[in-house]
PDB file of C-alpha atoms in Angstrom:
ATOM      1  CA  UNK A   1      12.797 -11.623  26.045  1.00 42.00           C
ATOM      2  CA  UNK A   2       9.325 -11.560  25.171  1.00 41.00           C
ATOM      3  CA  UNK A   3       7.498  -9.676  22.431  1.00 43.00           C
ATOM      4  CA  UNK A   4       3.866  -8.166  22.115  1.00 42.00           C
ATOM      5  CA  UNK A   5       1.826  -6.016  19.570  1.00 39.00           C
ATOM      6  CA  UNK A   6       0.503  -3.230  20.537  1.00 43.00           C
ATOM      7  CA  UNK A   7      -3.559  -2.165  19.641  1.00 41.00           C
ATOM      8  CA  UNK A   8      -5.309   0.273  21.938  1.00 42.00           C
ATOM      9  CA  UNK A   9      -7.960  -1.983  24.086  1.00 40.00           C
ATOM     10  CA  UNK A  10      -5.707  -5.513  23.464  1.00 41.00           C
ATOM     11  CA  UNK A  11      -5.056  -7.628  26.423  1.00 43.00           C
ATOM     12  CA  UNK A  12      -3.003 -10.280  24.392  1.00 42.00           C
ATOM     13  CA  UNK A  13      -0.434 -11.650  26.859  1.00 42.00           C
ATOM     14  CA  UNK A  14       3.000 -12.209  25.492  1.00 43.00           C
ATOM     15  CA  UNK A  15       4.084 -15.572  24.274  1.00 43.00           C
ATOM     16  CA  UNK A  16       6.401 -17.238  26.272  1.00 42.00           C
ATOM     17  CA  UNK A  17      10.129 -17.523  25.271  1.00 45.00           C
ATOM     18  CA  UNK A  18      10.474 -20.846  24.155  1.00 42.00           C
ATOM     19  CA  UNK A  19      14.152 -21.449  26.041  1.00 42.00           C
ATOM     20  CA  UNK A  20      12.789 -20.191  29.136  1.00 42.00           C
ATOM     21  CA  UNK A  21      10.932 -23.553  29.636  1.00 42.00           C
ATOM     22  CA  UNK A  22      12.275 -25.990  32.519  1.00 40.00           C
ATOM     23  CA  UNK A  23      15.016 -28.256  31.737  1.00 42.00           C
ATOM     24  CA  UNK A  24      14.011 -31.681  31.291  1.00 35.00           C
ATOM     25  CA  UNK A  25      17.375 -33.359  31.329  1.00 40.00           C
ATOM     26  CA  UNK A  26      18.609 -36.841  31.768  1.00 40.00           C
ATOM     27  CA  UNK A  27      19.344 -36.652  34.896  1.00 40.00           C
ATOM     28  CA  UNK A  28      18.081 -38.021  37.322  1.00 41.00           C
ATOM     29  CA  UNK A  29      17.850 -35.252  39.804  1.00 41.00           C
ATOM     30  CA  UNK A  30      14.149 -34.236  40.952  1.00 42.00           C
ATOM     31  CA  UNK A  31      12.234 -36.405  39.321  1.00 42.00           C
ATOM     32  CA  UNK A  32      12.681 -34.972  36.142  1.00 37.00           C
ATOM     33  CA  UNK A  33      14.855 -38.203  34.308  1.00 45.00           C
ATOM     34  CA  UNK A  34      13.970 -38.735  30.891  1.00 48.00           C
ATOM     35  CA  UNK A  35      10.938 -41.004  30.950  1.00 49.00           C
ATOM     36  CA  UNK A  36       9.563 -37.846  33.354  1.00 46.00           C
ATOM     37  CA  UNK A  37      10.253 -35.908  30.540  1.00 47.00           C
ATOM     38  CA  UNK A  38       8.597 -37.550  28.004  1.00 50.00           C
ATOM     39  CA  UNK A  39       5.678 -37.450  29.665  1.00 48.00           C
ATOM     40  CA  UNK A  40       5.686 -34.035  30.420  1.00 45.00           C
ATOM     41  CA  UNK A  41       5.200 -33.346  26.867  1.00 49.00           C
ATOM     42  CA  UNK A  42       3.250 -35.571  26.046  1.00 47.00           C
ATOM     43  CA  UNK A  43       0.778 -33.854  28.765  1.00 48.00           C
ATOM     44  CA  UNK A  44       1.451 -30.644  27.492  1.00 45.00           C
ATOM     45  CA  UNK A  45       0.780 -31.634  23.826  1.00 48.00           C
ATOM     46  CA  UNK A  46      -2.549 -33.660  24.713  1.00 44.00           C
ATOM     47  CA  UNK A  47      -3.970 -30.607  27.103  1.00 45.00           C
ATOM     48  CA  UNK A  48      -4.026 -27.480  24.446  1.00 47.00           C
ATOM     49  CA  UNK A  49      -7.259 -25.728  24.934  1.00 44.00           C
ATOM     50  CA  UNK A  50      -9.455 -24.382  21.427  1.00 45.00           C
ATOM     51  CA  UNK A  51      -7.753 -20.486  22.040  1.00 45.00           C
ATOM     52  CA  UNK A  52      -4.414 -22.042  22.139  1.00 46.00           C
ATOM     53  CA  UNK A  53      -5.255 -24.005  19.023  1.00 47.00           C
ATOM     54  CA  UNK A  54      -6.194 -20.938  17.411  1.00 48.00           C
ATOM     55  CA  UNK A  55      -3.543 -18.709  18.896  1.00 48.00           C
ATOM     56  CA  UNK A  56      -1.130 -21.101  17.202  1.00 48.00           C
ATOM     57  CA  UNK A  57      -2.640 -20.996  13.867  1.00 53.00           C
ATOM     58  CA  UNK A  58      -2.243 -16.499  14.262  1.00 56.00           C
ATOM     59  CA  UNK A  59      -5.766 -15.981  15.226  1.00 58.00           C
ATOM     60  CA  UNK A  60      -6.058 -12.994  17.276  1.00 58.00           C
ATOM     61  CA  UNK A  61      -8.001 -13.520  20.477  1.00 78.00           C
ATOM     62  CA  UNK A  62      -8.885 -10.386  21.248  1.00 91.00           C
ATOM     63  CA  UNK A  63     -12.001  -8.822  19.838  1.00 94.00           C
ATOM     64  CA  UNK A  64     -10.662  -5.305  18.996  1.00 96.00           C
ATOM     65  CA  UNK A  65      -7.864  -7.195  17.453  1.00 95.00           C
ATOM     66  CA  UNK A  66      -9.876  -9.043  15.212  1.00 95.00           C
ATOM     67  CA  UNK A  67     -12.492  -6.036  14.310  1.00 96.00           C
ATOM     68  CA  UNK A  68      -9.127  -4.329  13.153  1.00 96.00           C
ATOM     69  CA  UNK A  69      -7.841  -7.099  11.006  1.00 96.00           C
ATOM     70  CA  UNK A  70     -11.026  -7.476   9.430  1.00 96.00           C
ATOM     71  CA  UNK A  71     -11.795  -3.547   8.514  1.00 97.00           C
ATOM     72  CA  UNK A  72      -7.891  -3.536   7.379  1.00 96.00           C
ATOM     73  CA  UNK A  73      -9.076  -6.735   4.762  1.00 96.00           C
ATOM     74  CA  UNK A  74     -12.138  -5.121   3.932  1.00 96.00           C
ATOM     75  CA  UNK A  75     -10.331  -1.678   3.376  1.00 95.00           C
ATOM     76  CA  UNK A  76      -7.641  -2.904   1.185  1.00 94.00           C
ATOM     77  CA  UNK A  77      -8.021  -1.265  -2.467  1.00 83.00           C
ATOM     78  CA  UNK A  78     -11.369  -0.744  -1.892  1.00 89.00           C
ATOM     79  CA  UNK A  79     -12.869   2.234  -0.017  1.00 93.00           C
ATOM     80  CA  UNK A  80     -15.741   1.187   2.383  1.00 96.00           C
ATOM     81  CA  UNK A  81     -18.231   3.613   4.089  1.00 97.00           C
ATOM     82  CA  UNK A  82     -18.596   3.230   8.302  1.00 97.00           C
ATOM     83  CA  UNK A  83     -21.512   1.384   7.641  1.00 97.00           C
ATOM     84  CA  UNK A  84     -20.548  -1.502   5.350  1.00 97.00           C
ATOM     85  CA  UNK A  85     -17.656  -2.045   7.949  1.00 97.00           C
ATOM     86  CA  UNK A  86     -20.152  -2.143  10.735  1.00 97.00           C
ATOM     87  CA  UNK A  87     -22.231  -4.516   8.856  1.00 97.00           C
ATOM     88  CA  UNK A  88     -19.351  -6.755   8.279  1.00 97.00           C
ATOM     89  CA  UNK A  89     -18.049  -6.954  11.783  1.00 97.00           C
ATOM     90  CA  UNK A  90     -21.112  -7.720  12.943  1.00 97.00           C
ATOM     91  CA  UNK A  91     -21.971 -10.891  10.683  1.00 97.00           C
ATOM     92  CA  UNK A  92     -18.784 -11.778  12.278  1.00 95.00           C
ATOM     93  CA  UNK A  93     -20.215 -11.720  15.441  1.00 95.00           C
ATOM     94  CA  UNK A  94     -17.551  -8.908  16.812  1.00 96.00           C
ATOM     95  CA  UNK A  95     -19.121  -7.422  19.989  1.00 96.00           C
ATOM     96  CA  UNK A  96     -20.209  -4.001  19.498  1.00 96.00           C
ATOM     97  CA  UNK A  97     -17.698  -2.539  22.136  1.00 96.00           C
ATOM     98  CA  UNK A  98     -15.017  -3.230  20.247  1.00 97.00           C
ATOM     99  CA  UNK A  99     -16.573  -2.650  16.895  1.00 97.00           C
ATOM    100  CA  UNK A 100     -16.959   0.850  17.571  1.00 97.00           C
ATOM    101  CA  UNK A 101     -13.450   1.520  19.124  1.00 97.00           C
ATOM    102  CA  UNK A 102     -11.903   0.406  15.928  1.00 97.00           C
ATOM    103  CA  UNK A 103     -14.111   2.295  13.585  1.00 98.00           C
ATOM    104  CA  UNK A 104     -13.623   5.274  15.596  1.00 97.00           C
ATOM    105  CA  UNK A 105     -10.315   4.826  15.857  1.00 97.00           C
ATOM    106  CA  UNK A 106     -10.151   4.256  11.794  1.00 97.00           C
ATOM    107  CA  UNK A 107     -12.108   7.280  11.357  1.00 96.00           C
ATOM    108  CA  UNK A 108      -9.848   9.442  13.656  1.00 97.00           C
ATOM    109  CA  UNK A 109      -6.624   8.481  11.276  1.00 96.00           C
ATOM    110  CA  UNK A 110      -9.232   8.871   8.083  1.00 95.00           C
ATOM    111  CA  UNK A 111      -9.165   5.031   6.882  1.00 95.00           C
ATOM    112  CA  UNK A 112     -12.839   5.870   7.217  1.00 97.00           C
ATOM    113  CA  UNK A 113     -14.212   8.883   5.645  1.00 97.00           C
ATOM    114  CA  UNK A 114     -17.997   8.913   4.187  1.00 98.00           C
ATOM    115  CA  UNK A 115     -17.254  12.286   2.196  1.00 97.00           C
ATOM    116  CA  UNK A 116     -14.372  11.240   0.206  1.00 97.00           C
ATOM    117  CA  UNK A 117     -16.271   8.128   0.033  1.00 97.00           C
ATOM    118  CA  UNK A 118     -19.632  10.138  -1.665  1.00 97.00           C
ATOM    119  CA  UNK A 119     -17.460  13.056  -3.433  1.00 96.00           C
ATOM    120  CA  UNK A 120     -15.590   9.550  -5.496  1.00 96.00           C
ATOM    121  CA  UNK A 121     -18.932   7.898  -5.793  1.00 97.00           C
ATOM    122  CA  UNK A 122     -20.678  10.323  -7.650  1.00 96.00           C
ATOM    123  CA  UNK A 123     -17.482  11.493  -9.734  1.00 94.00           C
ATOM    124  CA  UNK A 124     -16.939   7.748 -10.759  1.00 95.00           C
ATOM    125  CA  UNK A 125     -20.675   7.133 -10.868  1.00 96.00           C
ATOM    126  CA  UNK A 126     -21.829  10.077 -13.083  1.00 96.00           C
ATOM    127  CA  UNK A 127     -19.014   9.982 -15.595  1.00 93.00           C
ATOM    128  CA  UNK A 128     -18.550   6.029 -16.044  1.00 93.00           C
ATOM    129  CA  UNK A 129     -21.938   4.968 -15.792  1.00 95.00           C
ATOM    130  CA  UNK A 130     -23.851   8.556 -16.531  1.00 96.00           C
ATOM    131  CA  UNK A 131     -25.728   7.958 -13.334  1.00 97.00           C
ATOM    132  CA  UNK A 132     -28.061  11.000 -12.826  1.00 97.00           C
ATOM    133  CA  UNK A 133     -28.384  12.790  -9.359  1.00 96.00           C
ATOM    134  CA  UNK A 134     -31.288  10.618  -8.169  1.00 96.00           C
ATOM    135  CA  UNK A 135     -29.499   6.841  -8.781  1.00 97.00           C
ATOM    136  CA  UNK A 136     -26.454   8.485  -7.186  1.00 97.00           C
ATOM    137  CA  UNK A 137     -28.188   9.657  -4.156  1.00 97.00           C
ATOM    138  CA  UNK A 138     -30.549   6.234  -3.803  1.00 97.00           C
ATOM    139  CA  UNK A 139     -26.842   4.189  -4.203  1.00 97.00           C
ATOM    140  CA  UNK A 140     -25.109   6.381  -1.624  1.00 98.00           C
ATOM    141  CA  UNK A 141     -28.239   5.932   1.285  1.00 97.00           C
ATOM    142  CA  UNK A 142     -27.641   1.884   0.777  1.00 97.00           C
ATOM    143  CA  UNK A 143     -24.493   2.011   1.801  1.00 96.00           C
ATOM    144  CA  UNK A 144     -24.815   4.075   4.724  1.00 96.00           C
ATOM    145  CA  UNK A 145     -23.762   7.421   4.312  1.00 98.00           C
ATOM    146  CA  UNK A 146     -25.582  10.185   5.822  1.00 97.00           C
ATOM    147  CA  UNK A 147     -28.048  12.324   4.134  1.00 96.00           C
ATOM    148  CA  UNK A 148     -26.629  15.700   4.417  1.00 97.00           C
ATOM    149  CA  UNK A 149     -22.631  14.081   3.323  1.00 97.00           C
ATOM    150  CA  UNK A 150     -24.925  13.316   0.475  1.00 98.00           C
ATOM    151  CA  UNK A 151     -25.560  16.386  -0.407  1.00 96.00           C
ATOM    152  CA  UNK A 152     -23.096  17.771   0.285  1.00 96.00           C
ATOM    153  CA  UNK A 153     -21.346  15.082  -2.711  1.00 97.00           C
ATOM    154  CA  UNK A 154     -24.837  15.135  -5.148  1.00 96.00           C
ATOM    155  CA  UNK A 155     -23.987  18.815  -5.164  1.00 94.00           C
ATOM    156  CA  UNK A 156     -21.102  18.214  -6.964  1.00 89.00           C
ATOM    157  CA  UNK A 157     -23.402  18.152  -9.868  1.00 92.00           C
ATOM    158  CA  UNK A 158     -25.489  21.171 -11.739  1.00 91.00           C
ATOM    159  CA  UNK A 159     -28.877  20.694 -13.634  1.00 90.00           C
ATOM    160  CA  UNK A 160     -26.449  21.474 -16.572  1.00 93.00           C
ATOM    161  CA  UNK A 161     -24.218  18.979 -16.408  1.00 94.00           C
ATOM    162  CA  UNK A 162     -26.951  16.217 -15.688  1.00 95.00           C
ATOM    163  CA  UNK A 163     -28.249  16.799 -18.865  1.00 95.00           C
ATOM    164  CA  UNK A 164     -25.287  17.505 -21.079  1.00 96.00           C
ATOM    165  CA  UNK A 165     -24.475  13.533 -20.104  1.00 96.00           C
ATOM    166  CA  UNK A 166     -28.079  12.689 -20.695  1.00 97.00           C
ATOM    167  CA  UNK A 167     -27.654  13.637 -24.202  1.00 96.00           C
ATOM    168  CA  UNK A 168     -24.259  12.154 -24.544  1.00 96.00           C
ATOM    169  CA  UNK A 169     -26.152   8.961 -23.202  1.00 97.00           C
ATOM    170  CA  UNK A 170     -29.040   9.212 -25.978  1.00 96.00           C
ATOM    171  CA  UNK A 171     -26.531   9.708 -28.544  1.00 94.00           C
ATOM    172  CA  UNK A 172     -24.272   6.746 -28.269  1.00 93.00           C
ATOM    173  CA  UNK A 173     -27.948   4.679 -27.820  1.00 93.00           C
ATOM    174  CA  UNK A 174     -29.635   6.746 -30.820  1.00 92.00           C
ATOM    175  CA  UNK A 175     -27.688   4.481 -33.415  1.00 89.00           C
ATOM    176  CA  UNK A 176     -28.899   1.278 -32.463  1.00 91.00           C
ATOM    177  CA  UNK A 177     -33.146   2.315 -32.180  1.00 90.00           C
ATOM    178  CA  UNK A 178     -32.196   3.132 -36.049  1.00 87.00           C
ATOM    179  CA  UNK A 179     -35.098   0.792 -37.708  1.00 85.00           C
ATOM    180  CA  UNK A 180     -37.832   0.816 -35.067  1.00 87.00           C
ATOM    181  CA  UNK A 181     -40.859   3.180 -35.674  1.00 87.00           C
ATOM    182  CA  UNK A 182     -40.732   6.615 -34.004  1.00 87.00           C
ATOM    183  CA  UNK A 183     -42.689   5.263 -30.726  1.00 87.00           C
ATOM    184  CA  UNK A 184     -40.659   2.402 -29.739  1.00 90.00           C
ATOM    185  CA  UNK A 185     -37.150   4.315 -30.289  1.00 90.00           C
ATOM    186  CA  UNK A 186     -39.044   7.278 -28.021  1.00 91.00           C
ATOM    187  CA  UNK A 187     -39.812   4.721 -25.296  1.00 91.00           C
ATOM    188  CA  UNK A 188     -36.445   2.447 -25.551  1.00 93.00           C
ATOM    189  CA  UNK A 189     -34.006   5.738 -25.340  1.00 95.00           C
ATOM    190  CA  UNK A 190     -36.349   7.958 -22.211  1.00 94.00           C
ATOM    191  CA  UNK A 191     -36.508   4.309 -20.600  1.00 95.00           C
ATOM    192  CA  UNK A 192     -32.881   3.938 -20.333  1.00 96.00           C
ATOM    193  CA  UNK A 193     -32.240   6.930 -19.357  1.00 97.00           C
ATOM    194  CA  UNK A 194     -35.043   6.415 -16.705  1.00 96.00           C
ATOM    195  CA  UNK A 195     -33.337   3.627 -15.267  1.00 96.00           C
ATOM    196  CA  UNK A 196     -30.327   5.865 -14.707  1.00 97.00           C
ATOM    197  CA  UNK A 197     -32.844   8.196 -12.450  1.00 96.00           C
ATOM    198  CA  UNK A 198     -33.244  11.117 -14.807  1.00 96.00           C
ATOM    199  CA  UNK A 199     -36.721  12.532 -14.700  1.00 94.00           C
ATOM    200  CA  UNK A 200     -39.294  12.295 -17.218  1.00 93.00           C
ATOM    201  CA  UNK A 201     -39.147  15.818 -18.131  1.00 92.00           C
ATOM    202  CA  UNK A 202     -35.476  15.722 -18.962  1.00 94.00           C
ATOM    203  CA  UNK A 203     -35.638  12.216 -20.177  1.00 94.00           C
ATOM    204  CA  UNK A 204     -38.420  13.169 -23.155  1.00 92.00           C
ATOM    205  CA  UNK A 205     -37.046  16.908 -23.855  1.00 92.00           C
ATOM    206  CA  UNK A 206     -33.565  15.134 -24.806  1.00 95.00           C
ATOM    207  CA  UNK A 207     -34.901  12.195 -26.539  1.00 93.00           C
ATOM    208  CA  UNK A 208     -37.318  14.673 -28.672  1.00 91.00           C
ATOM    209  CA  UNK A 209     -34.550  16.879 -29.581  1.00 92.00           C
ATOM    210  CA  UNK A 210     -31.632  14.233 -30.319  1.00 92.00           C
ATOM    211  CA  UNK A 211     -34.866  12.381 -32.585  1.00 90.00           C
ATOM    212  CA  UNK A 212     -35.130  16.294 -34.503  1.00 89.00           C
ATOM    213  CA  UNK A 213     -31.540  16.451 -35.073  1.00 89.00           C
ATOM    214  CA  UNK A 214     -32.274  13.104 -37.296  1.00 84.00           C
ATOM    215  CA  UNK A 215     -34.864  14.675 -39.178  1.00 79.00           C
ATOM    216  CA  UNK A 216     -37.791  12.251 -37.259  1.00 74.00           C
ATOM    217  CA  UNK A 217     -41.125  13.925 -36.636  1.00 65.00           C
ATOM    218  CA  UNK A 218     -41.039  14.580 -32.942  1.00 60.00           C
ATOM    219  CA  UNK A 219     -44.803  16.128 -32.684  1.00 61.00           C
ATOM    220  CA  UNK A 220     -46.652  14.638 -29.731  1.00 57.00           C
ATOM    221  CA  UNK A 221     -43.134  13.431 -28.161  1.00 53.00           C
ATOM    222  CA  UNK A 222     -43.934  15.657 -24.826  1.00 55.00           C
ATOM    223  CA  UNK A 223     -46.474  13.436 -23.800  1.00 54.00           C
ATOM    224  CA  UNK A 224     -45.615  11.123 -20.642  1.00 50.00           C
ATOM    225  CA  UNK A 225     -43.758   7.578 -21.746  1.00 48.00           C
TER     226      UNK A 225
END
């Protein structure tokens, strides 16, 4: 009895059944005595090709095969867009063919799905790392995901919200710009939040009033940083 996996496109043939092999006795009937034998396998040892070597070690050799192992070791705990598992099959030199049959295929059974991919993003994004709507949407296009899925995620977020977590941002900063003069604690706290891709507007009317609340003089803090 033979046995063989089954993968839409593979043309793996089944391995052989090792006692279906012919008998190389003792006897000395057809040539097949047991110096004949010997040598048999000795030929059959010497004679493996490079596919068989790898077949043996549980390479597969079929390309959809591997493109399919690989997105399944790329997809384990870790959510992946279509594009970074394009990318990777295609450092590993999968054919294209057979790249896109499995990540269709993957996307059919929703192992691949770029929205639930973006809608996570940004929810993980914004509240652990207070990324604003602009970081999010510059992360999310360099990894592949398409521009309206994008908004269709960045929507997820109101001009409200961005700023309530720009102020929660300033105010867990505001402690340590305690010391500095009223310029440099201005340009540290609107730079940070700068690098998180709020705009300047937001960035100075937060800073100015969180720098208030403390009782600093925040006359002249509208001006550009």
């Amino acid at each position: 009895m033979t046995r063989r996996t089954e993968w839409p496109g593979s043309d793996a043939e089944p391995a052989p059944d090792p006692g279906a092999g012919p008998d190389y006795g003792t006897g000395s009937g057809g040539g097949f005595g047991e110096g004949a034998g010997r040598r048999a396998r000795s030929r059959s040892r010497s004679s493996g090709s490079p596919s068989s070597s790898r077949a043996e070690k549980g390479e597969p050799r079929d390309p959809v095969e591997q493109a399919r192992n690989v997105c399944l070791r790329l997809l384990t705990g870790t959510p992946r867009t279509r594009k970074q598992l394009a990318d990777a099959l295609r450092k590993r030199e999968i054919p294209d063919e057979a790249a896109e049959e499995v990540l269709s295929r993957f996307e059919d059974v929703g192992l691949i799905d770029d929205a639930a991919f973006a809608d996570a993003w940004v929810e993980s994004r914004h509240h652990g790392r207070g990324l604003a709507r602009r970081a999010l949407v510059r992360e999310l296009r360099t990894k592949g995901v398409d521009s309206t899925v994008i908004d269709e995620a960045i929507g997820q977020l109101d001009s409200e919200q961005e700023e309530e977590t720009a102020r929660e941002l300033v105010a867990r900063k505001l402690r340590s710009t305690r010391g500095l003069d009223r310029d440099r604690r201005l340009r540290r706290l609107a730079g940070m939040l700068a690098r998180k891709g709020y705009g300047e507007g937001m960035a100075l009317r937060v800073v100015r009033q969180a720098l208030e609340e403390e009782g600093e003089d925040a006359e002249g803090l509208d001006e550009p940083f």
